[in-house]
mmCIF file of C-alpha atoms in Angstrom:
data_model
loop_
_atom_site.group_PDB
_atom_site.id
_atom_site.type_symbol
_atom_site.label_atom_id
_atom_site.label_comp_id
_atom_site.label_asym_id
_atom_site.label_seq_id
_atom_site.Cartn_x
_atom_site.Cartn_y
_atom_site.Cartn_z
ATOM 1 C CA MET A 1 345.957 -2.147 21.225
ATOM 2 C CA ALA A 2 347.302 -2.182 24.785
ATOM 3 C CA LYS A 3 348.651 -5.470 26.112
ATOM 4 C CA CYS A 4 348.057 -6.895 29.600
ATOM 5 C CA SER A 5 350.899 -5.906 31.930
ATOM 6 C CA ILE A 6 350.855 -9.404 33.443
ATOM 7 C CA CYS A 7 350.371 -11.888 30.580
ATOM 8 C CA GLY A 8 350.657 -9.864 27.369
ATOM 9 C CA LYS A 9 347.147 -10.677 26.106
ATOM 10 C CA PRO A 10 344.937 -7.871 24.701
ATOM 11 C CA ALA A 11 343.907 -5.534 27.510
ATOM 12 C CA VAL A 12 340.304 -4.692 28.350
ATOM 13 C CA TYR A 13 341.269 -2.164 31.032
ATOM 14 C CA VAL A 14 343.930 0.536 31.215
ATOM 15 C CA SER A 15 344.735 2.629 34.288
ATOM 16 C CA ARG A 16 346.829 5.671 33.395
ATOM 17 C CA ALA A 17 347.182 6.580 37.073
ATOM 18 C CA ALA A 18 348.741 3.202 37.918
ATOM 19 C CA GLY A 19 350.462 2.636 34.575
ATOM 20 C CA LEU A 20 348.628 -0.672 34.331
ATOM 21 C CA ALA A 21 346.856 -2.604 31.565
ATOM 22 C CA LEU A 22 344.871 -5.798 32.228
ATOM 23 C CA CYS A 23 343.218 -8.516 30.170
ATOM 24 C CA GLN A 24 339.763 -9.764 31.130
ATOM 25 C CA ARG A 25 341.021 -12.486 33.472
ATOM 26 C CA HIS A 26 343.490 -10.279 35.292
ATOM 27 C CA PHE A 27 341.055 -7.362 35.470
ATOM 28 C CA LEU A 28 338.472 -9.555 37.238
ATOM 29 C CA GLU A 29 341.158 -10.777 39.664
ATOM 30 C CA TYR A 30 342.237 -7.162 40.274
ATOM 31 C CA PHE A 31 338.601 -6.100 40.848
ATOM 32 C CA ASP A 32 338.007 -8.964 43.276
ATOM 33 C CA ARG A 33 341.160 -8.174 45.275
ATOM 34 C CA LYS A 34 340.228 -4.516 45.460
ATOM 35 C CA VAL A 35 336.712 -5.147 46.798
ATOM 36 C CA ARG A 36 337.860 -7.854 49.240
ATOM 37 C CA ARG A 37 340.539 -5.498 50.563
ATOM 38 C CA THR A 38 337.885 -2.825 51.184
ATOM 39 C CA ILE A 39 335.630 -5.329 52.970
ATOM 40 C CA ARG A 40 338.510 -6.475 55.210
ATOM 41 C CA ARG A 41 340.070 -3.056 55.816
ATOM 42 C CA TYR A 42 336.842 -1.438 56.976
ATOM 43 C CA GLN A 43 335.234 -4.584 58.468
ATOM 44 C CA LEU A 44 332.080 -4.069 56.423
ATOM 45 C CA PHE A 45 330.493 -7.422 57.190
ATOM 46 C CA LYS A 46 330.294 -9.807 60.123
ATOM 47 C CA PRO A 47 330.397 -13.631 59.895
ATOM 48 C CA ARG A 48 326.595 -13.752 60.035
ATOM 49 C CA GLU A 49 324.694 -11.128 58.050
ATOM 50 C CA HIS A 50 321.500 -10.594 56.107
ATOM 51 C CA ILE A 51 322.974 -8.302 53.478
ATOM 52 C CA VAL A 52 320.382 -6.327 51.553
ATOM 53 C CA VAL A 53 321.787 -4.752 48.405
ATOM 54 C CA ALA A 54 320.217 -1.410 47.533
ATOM 55 C CA ALA A 55 319.649 -2.353 43.900
ATOM 56 C CA SER A 56 318.377 0.324 41.533
ATOM 57 C CA GLY A 57 318.815 -1.863 38.453
ATOM 58 C CA GLY A 58 321.676 0.386 37.279
ATOM 59 C CA LYS A 59 325.169 -0.827 36.441
ATOM 60 C CA ASP A 60 326.785 -0.161 39.843
ATOM 61 C CA SER A 61 324.123 -1.765 42.009
ATOM 62 C CA MET A 62 323.748 -4.726 39.636
ATOM 63 C CA ALA A 63 327.524 -5.238 39.723
ATOM 64 C CA LEU A 64 327.424 -5.158 43.536
ATOM 65 C CA LEU A 65 324.483 -7.557 43.726
ATOM 66 C CA HIS A 66 326.222 -10.011 41.390
ATOM 67 C CA TYR A 67 329.517 -9.748 43.267
ATOM 68 C CA LEU A 68 328.034 -10.244 46.757
ATOM 69 C CA HIS A 69 325.626 -12.969 45.595
ATOM 70 C CA ASN A 70 328.593 -14.991 44.351
ATOM 71 C CA LEU A 71 330.808 -14.168 47.322
ATOM 72 C CA ALA A 72 328.054 -15.254 49.727
ATOM 73 C CA LYS A 73 328.157 -18.760 48.252
ATOM 74 C CA ARG A 74 331.508 -19.135 50.054
ATOM 75 C CA VAL A 75 330.355 -17.563 53.337
ATOM 76 C CA PRO A 76 327.801 -19.858 55.046
ATOM 77 C CA GLY A 77 326.611 -17.169 57.452
ATOM 78 C CA TRP A 78 325.613 -14.679 54.757
ATOM 79 C CA LYS A 79 322.261 -14.208 53.094
ATOM 80 C CA VAL A 80 322.028 -11.713 50.213
ATOM 81 C CA SER A 81 318.772 -10.092 49.109
ATOM 82 C CA ALA A 82 317.965 -7.093 46.904
ATOM 83 C CA LEU A 83 315.834 -4.060 47.685
ATOM 84 C CA LEU A 84 314.742 -1.623 44.995
ATOM 85 C CA VAL A 85 313.089 1.681 45.852
ATOM 86 C CA ASP A 86 310.686 2.540 43.020
ATOM 87 C CA GLU A 87 310.213 6.306 42.978
ATOM 88 C CA GLY A 88 307.696 6.200 40.167
ATOM 89 C CA ILE A 89 309.700 8.088 37.535
ATOM 90 C CA GLY A 90 307.875 7.544 34.259
ATOM 91 C CA GLY A 91 309.913 6.447 31.243
ATOM 92 C CA TYR A 92 312.854 5.462 33.424
ATOM 93 C CA ARG A 93 312.312 3.364 36.498
ATOM 94 C CA GLU A 94 310.215 0.654 34.830
ATOM 95 C CA TYR A 95 313.222 -0.397 32.735
ATOM 96 C CA THR A 96 315.601 -0.741 35.678
ATOM 97 C CA VAL A 97 312.963 -2.600 37.706
ATOM 98 C CA LYS A 98 312.706 -5.150 34.914
ATOM 99 C CA ARG A 99 316.481 -5.565 34.826
ATOM 100 C CA LEU A 100 316.584 -6.328 38.554
ATOM 101 C CA VAL A 101 313.592 -8.693 38.459
ATOM 102 C CA ASP A 102 315.003 -10.620 35.475
ATOM 103 C CA TYR A 103 318.383 -11.031 37.197
ATOM 104 C CA ALA A 104 316.902 -12.005 40.555
ATOM 105 C CA GLU A 105 314.596 -14.636 39.075
ATOM 106 C CA GLU A 106 317.351 -16.090 36.898
ATOM 107 C CA HIS A 107 319.862 -16.320 39.777
ATOM 108 C CA GLY A 108 317.481 -17.175 42.614
ATOM 109 C CA VAL A 109 317.973 -13.931 44.536
ATOM 110 C CA GLU A 110 315.249 -12.843 46.924
ATOM 111 C CA TYR A 111 314.125 -9.313 46.063
ATOM 112 C CA TYR A 112 311.776 -6.633 47.370
ATOM 113 C CA ILE A 113 310.361 -3.513 45.737
ATOM 114 C CA ALA A 114 309.396 -0.563 47.954
ATOM 115 C CA LYS A 115 307.343 2.111 46.181
ATOM 116 C CA PHE A 116 307.145 5.816 46.923
ATOM 117 C CA LYS A 117 303.403 5.508 46.319
ATOM 118 C CA ASP A 118 303.055 2.998 49.172
ATOM 119 C CA TYR A 119 305.275 4.761 51.722
ATOM 120 C CA ILE A 120 304.776 8.443 50.856
ATOM 121 C CA GLY A 121 301.440 8.304 49.091
ATOM 122 C CA TYR A 122 302.637 9.763 45.780
ATOM 123 C CA THR A 123 305.145 9.038 43.023
ATOM 124 C CA LEU A 124 308.201 11.269 42.675
ATOM 125 C CA ASP A 125 306.802 12.692 39.432
ATOM 126 C CA LYS A 126 303.683 13.780 41.298
ATOM 127 C CA ILE A 127 305.690 15.137 44.252
ATOM 128 C CA VAL A 128 307.856 17.246 41.914
ATOM 129 C CA ARG A 129 304.737 18.708 40.270
ATOM 130 C CA MET A 130 303.186 19.450 43.651
ATOM 131 C CA GLY A 131 306.370 21.150 44.847
ATOM 132 C CA ARG A 132 306.469 23.374 41.763
ATOM 133 C CA GLU A 133 302.803 24.298 42.106
ATOM 134 C CA LYS A 134 303.405 25.303 45.728
ATOM 135 C CA GLY A 135 306.534 27.249 44.846
ATOM 136 C CA LEU A 136 308.818 25.152 47.062
ATOM 137 C CA PRO A 137 312.524 25.858 46.436
ATOM 138 C CA TYR A 138 313.656 22.246 46.076
ATOM 139 C CA LEU A 139 315.132 20.412 43.093
ATOM 140 C CA PRO A 140 313.701 16.954 42.263
ATOM 141 C CA CYS A 141 316.875 15.332 43.625
ATOM 142 C CA THR A 142 316.129 16.767 47.084
ATOM 143 C CA TYR A 143 312.782 14.996 47.316
ATOM 144 C CA CYS A 144 314.238 11.841 45.787
ATOM 145 C CA GLY A 145 317.276 11.683 48.086
ATOM 146 C CA VAL A 146 315.360 12.356 51.299
ATOM 147 C CA PHE A 147 312.466 10.000 50.593
ATOM 148 C CA ARG A 148 314.678 7.228 49.140
ATOM 149 C CA ARG A 149 316.840 7.141 52.281
ATOM 150 C CA TYR A 150 313.745 7.193 54.488
ATOM 151 C CA ILE A 151 312.056 4.341 52.597
ATOM 152 C CA MET A 152 315.233 2.294 52.243
ATOM 153 C CA ASN A 153 315.865 2.283 55.977
ATOM 154 C CA ARG A 154 312.255 1.413 56.802
ATOM 155 C CA ALA A 155 311.945 -1.302 54.176
ATOM 156 C CA ALA A 156 315.351 -2.848 54.995
ATOM 157 C CA ARG A 157 314.382 -3.056 58.664
ATOM 158 C CA GLU A 158 311.003 -4.576 57.771
ATOM 159 C CA ILE A 159 312.606 -7.393 55.774
ATOM 160 C CA GLY A 160 315.129 -8.153 58.510
ATOM 161 C CA ALA A 161 318.317 -6.713 57.023
ATOM 162 C CA THR A 162 321.314 -6.512 59.339
ATOM 163 C CA VAL A 163 323.214 -4.330 56.864
ATOM 164 C CA VAL A 164 322.442 -2.476 53.629
ATOM 165 C CA ALA A 165 325.144 -2.506 50.939
ATOM 166 C CA THR A 166 324.994 0.347 48.441
ATOM 167 C CA GLY A 167 326.651 0.527 45.040
ATOM 168 C CA HIS A 168 328.324 3.894 45.620
ATOM 169 C CA ASN A 169 331.692 3.861 43.870
ATOM 170 C CA LEU A 170 334.733 6.082 44.330
ATOM 171 C CA ASP A 171 333.437 8.576 41.754
ATOM 172 C CA ASP A 172 330.098 8.936 43.576
ATOM 173 C CA ILE A 173 331.839 9.488 46.890
ATOM 174 C CA VAL A 174 334.321 12.149 45.762
ATOM 175 C CA GLN A 175 331.547 13.958 43.871
ATOM 176 C CA THR A 176 329.457 14.114 47.049
ATOM 177 C CA PHE A 177 332.512 15.197 49.049
ATOM 178 C CA LEU A 178 333.162 18.123 46.712
ATOM 179 C CA MET A 179 329.466 19.074 46.631
ATOM 180 C CA ASN A 180 329.434 19.251 50.431
ATOM 181 C CA VAL A 181 332.625 21.316 50.474
ATOM 182 C CA LEU A 182 331.037 23.740 47.999
ATOM 183 C CA GLY A 183 327.934 23.865 50.197
ATOM 184 C CA ASN A 184 330.000 24.287 53.396
ATOM 185 C CA ASP A 185 328.196 21.254 54.852
ATOM 186 C CA TRP A 186 330.961 19.619 56.891
ATOM 187 C CA ALA A 187 328.659 17.558 59.106
ATOM 188 C CA LYS A 188 327.549 15.521 56.074
ATOM 189 C CA ILE A 189 331.143 14.822 55.060
ATOM 190 C CA VAL A 190 331.643 12.633 58.141
ATOM 191 C CA ARG A 191 328.974 10.273 56.803
ATOM 192 C CA LEU A 192 330.818 9.681 53.521
ATOM 193 C CA GLY A 193 333.078 6.937 54.881
ATOM 194 C CA PRO A 194 332.720 3.264 53.860
ATOM 195 C CA VAL A 195 330.447 2.630 56.873
ATOM 196 C CA SER A 196 327.691 5.041 57.784
ATOM 197 C CA GLY A 197 324.831 5.182 60.210
ATOM 198 C CA PRO A 198 324.280 5.727 63.911
ATOM 199 C CA ALA A 199 324.906 2.330 65.466
ATOM 200 C CA ASN A 200 323.302 3.528 68.697
ATOM 201 C CA HIS A 201 319.817 3.943 67.172
ATOM 202 C CA PRO A 202 317.789 0.708 67.277
ATOM 203 C CA ARG A 203 315.767 1.542 64.143
ATOM 204 C CA PHE A 204 318.680 2.400 61.869
ATOM 205 C CA VAL A 205 320.117 -0.266 59.572
ATOM 206 C CA ARG A 206 323.873 0.109 59.082
ATOM 207 C CA LYS A 207 324.963 1.144 55.547
ATOM 208 C CA VAL A 208 328.202 0.019 53.885
ATOM 209 C CA LYS A 209 329.928 0.778 50.565
ATOM 210 C CA PRO A 210 331.964 -2.208 49.261
ATOM 211 C CA PHE A 211 332.886 -0.259 46.086
ATOM 212 C CA TYR A 212 334.304 2.621 48.169
ATOM 213 C CA GLU A 213 337.729 2.390 46.468
ATOM 214 C CA VAL A 214 336.523 1.211 43.045
ATOM 215 C CA LEU A 215 336.301 3.646 40.134
ATOM 216 C CA GLU A 216 333.053 4.002 38.188
ATOM 217 C CA LYS A 217 334.765 2.834 35.004
ATOM 218 C CA GLU A 218 335.800 -0.348 36.856
ATOM 219 C CA THR A 219 332.279 -1.161 38.079
ATOM 220 C CA THR A 220 330.989 -0.445 34.569
ATOM 221 C CA LEU A 221 333.507 -2.823 32.995
ATOM 222 C CA TYR A 222 332.742 -5.499 35.617
ATOM 223 C CA ALA A 223 329.033 -5.179 34.760
ATOM 224 C CA VAL A 224 329.719 -5.372 31.021
ATOM 225 C CA LEU A 225 331.938 -8.450 31.342
ATOM 226 C CA HIS A 226 329.203 -10.258 33.285
ATOM 227 C CA GLY A 227 326.407 -9.265 30.924
ATOM 228 C CA LEU A 228 324.767 -7.048 33.547
ATOM 229 C CA TYR A 229 325.014 -3.764 31.660
ATOM 230 C CA THR A 230 322.494 -4.240 28.874
ATOM 231 C CA GLY A 231 321.331 -0.667 28.410
ATOM 232 C CA PHE A 232 321.586 2.853 29.685
ATOM 233 C CA GLU A 233 318.696 4.827 31.107
ATOM 234 C CA GLU A 234 319.331 8.205 32.626
ATOM 235 C CA CYS A 235 317.071 9.728 35.235
ATOM 236 C CA PRO A 236 315.243 12.636 33.555
ATOM 237 C CA TYR A 237 315.970 14.811 36.596
ATOM 238 C CA ALA A 238 319.734 14.137 36.666
ATOM 239 C CA GLN A 239 320.870 17.163 34.681
ATOM 240 C CA MET A 240 319.061 19.509 37.082
ATOM 241 C CA SER A 241 321.390 18.612 39.955
ATOM 242 C CA MET A 242 324.727 20.076 41.008
ATOM 243 C CA ARG A 243 326.169 16.564 40.836
ATOM 244 C CA TRP A 244 325.937 16.664 37.042
ATOM 245 C CA THR A 245 328.304 19.657 36.883
ATOM 246 C CA VAL A 246 330.654 18.388 39.601
ATOM 247 C CA ARG A 247 330.910 14.979 37.952
ATOM 248 C CA ARG A 248 331.896 16.500 34.609
ATOM 249 C CA MET A 249 334.455 18.774 36.282
ATOM 250 C CA ILE A 250 336.141 15.914 38.175
ATOM 251 C CA ASN A 251 336.233 13.728 35.060
ATOM 252 C CA GLU A 252 337.919 16.544 33.124
ATOM 253 C CA LEU A 253 340.497 16.926 35.905
ATOM 254 C CA GLU A 254 341.138 13.181 35.919
ATOM 255 C CA GLU A 255 341.649 13.209 32.161
ATOM 256 C CA ARG A 256 344.272 15.941 32.491
ATOM 257 C CA SER A 257 345.898 14.627 35.684
ATOM 258 C CA PRO A 258 345.334 10.876 36.199
ATOM 259 C CA GLY A 259 344.981 10.018 39.882
ATOM 260 C CA VAL A 260 342.970 13.086 40.908
ATOM 261 C CA LYS A 261 340.030 10.947 42.016
ATOM 262 C CA TYR A 262 342.202 8.887 44.351
ATOM 263 C CA SER A 263 343.713 12.096 45.740
ATOM 264 C CA LEU A 264 340.227 13.431 46.456
ATOM 265 C CA LEU A 265 339.361 10.197 48.286
ATOM 266 C CA ARG A 266 342.469 10.502 50.452
ATOM 267 C CA SER A 267 341.553 14.154 51.134
ATOM 268 C CA LEU A 268 338.093 13.012 52.197
ATOM 269 C CA GLU A 269 339.577 10.490 54.632
ATOM 270 C CA THR A 270 341.826 13.201 56.101
ATOM 271 C CA ALA A 271 338.835 15.534 56.471
ATOM 272 C CA ILE A 272 336.741 12.836 58.169
ATOM 273 C CA GLY A 273 339.509 12.216 60.709
ATOM 274 C CA ILE A 274 339.841 15.920 61.523
ATOM 275 C CA LEU A 275 336.065 16.424 61.791
ATOM 276 C CA ARG A 276 335.614 13.415 64.067
ATOM 277 C CA ARG A 277 338.334 14.648 66.400
ATOM 278 C CA GLN A 278 336.456 17.949 66.562
ATOM 279 C CA GLY A 279 333.188 16.152 67.330
ATOM 280 C CA ILE A 280 331.539 17.426 64.136
ATOM 281 C CA GLY A 281 328.853 15.465 62.331
ATOM 282 C CA GLU A 282 328.390 12.528 64.663
ATOM 283 C CA PRO A 283 326.437 12.622 67.934
ATOM 284 C CA SER A 284 328.143 11.282 71.022
ATOM 285 C CA ASP A 285 326.845 8.186 72.778
ATOM 286 C CA GLU A 286 325.392 10.389 75.484
ATOM 287 C CA GLU A 287 323.691 12.715 73.029
ATOM 288 C CA GLY A 288 322.459 9.942 70.776
ATOM 289 C CA LEU A 289 320.299 10.467 67.704
ATOM 290 C CA TYR A 290 316.811 11.879 67.580
ATOM 291 C CA THR A 291 313.742 9.774 66.969
ATOM 292 C CA CYS A 292 311.299 11.710 64.796
ATOM 293 C CA ALA A 293 308.403 12.841 66.979
ATOM 294 C CA LEU A 294 305.961 12.307 64.085
ATOM 295 C CA CYS A 295 306.943 9.040 62.388
ATOM 296 C CA GLY A 296 309.299 7.401 64.898
ATOM 297 C CA GLU A 297 312.145 6.983 62.421
ATOM 298 C CA PRO A 298 315.800 7.947 63.126
ATOM 299 C CA ALA A 299 316.423 11.638 62.504
ATOM 300 C CA ALA A 300 319.146 14.275 62.748
ATOM 301 C CA HIS A 301 316.623 16.654 64.358
ATOM 302 C CA PRO A 302 313.439 16.323 66.458
ATOM 303 C CA ILE A 303 311.459 16.047 63.195
ATOM 304 C CA CYS A 304 312.998 14.048 60.348
ATOM 305 C CA ARG A 305 313.596 15.622 56.956
ATOM 306 C CA ALA A 306 311.059 13.334 55.277
ATOM 307 C CA CYS A 307 308.290 14.540 57.581
ATOM 308 C CA GLN A 308 309.354 18.175 57.116
ATOM 309 C CA LEU A 309 309.031 17.835 53.344
ATOM 310 C CA ARG A 310 305.667 16.100 53.642
ATOM 311 C CA LEU A 311 304.398 18.909 55.839
ATOM 312 C CA GLU A 312 305.613 21.566 53.397
ATOM 313 C CA LEU A 313 304.060 19.676 50.482
ATOM 314 C CA GLY A 314 300.771 19.479 52.377
ATOM 315 C CA ILE A 315 300.593 15.678 52.189
ATOM 316 C CA MET A 316 300.894 15.076 55.930
ATOM 317 C CA GLU A 317 298.407 16.179 58.542
ATOM 318 C CA VAL A 318 299.069 16.778 62.226
ATOM 319 C CA SER A 319 296.091 17.095 64.531
ATOM 320 C CA ARG A 320 295.905 19.891 67.096
ATOM 321 C CA GLU A 321 296.096 17.286 69.874
ATOM 322 C CA LYS A 322 299.202 15.703 68.355
ATOM 323 C CA LEU A 323 300.830 19.100 67.853
ATOM 324 C CA GLU A 324 300.252 20.143 71.447
ATOM 325 C CA SER A 325 301.670 16.846 72.733
ATOM 326 C CA LEU A 326 305.012 17.314 70.942
ATOM 327 C CA PRO A 327 308.161 18.451 72.768
ATOM 328 C CA PRO A 328 308.743 22.225 72.311
ATOM 329 C CA GLU A 329 311.530 21.972 69.733
ATOM 330 C CA ALA A 330 309.619 19.435 67.641
ATOM 331 C CA ARG A 331 306.433 21.501 67.863
ATOM 332 C CA GLN A 332 308.319 24.588 66.671
ATOM 333 C CA MET A 333 309.676 22.709 63.639
ATOM 334 C CA VAL A 334 306.203 21.429 62.710
ATOM 335 C CA GLU A 335 304.659 24.876 63.076
ATOM 336 C CA ASN A 336 307.380 26.407 60.902
ATOM 337 C CA ALA A 337 306.827 23.794 58.169
ATOM 338 C CA LEU A 338 303.053 24.311 58.300
ATOM 339 C CA ARG A 339 303.474 28.067 58.042
ATOM 340 C CA LEU A 340 305.671 27.671 54.965
ATOM 341 C CA ALA A 341 303.073 25.389 53.400
ATOM 342 C CA GLU A 342 300.303 27.861 54.183
ATOM 343 C CA LYS A 343 302.216 30.811 52.679
ATOM 344 C CA ARG A 344 302.682 29.003 49.391
ATOM 345 C CA LYS A 345 299.061 27.963 48.878
#
């Protein structure tokens, strides 16, 4: 058994990349230093914040909720709440909801649950079936990602959040980076930094990633050591996504060449710097960000992606009067989405 590099006690964590082994006490100190350094380096939080943790009930978000809940006890100006977006995935989400509710009630954490059914009108399971019946070319993760982000921003704003903290760890971030490289989607890469969101849009709640430099195996161990990781439920749609393949590939590379994940993160940071200097991916202050002409939410285009999908699914209606009142570019996007929906009936 490996011994702690600091005190010689049995190790609970070994980093081949750093040549380091740590016992439970020194691992928790190492984890705390790492997250605090990220918070300071990227100025993730201000002295007064209502931090809403995007808590799915999974290991990473539960670890983040526990960490920030305890850290906030030493920062008088912070309030920490939890927000769970319930997609309505049968045989999966009900278990993670229970885990969050049990934790929140035991530790006195204020929590909110925002359901797809309430905001979109249908569960994700139903949306996926509808999309297949209409012959739409989207994987379940497309609907989930678009609608989750849409609901999270709306719900966080409604409960008065000043910032949303997500449990994305280093593994998540480098996987998304590589997926966007493979898809030649450089504009999205700019948004993969530790702070994301258009500060110049009044309806957008800033998003931060305190676990930006923390490996998935480290958040998992932190959750286990605090009794937060009591089971494993996998989304039934997960294996349909590209992320599944990319994740396995990166893990295999890390096993062969320890430190690959950190190298990918540094490559991401280099790419973000180059893209920003080229003005790619982030609107200028003069240009600003669009406000969706249909729902009024922040959008990258005249019509937000959530409304586009709802139009294509046939679960959103636009009256002739409303259509004619839209700006030309927005009207064109709506008409295109309606035509696609009509073709697939």
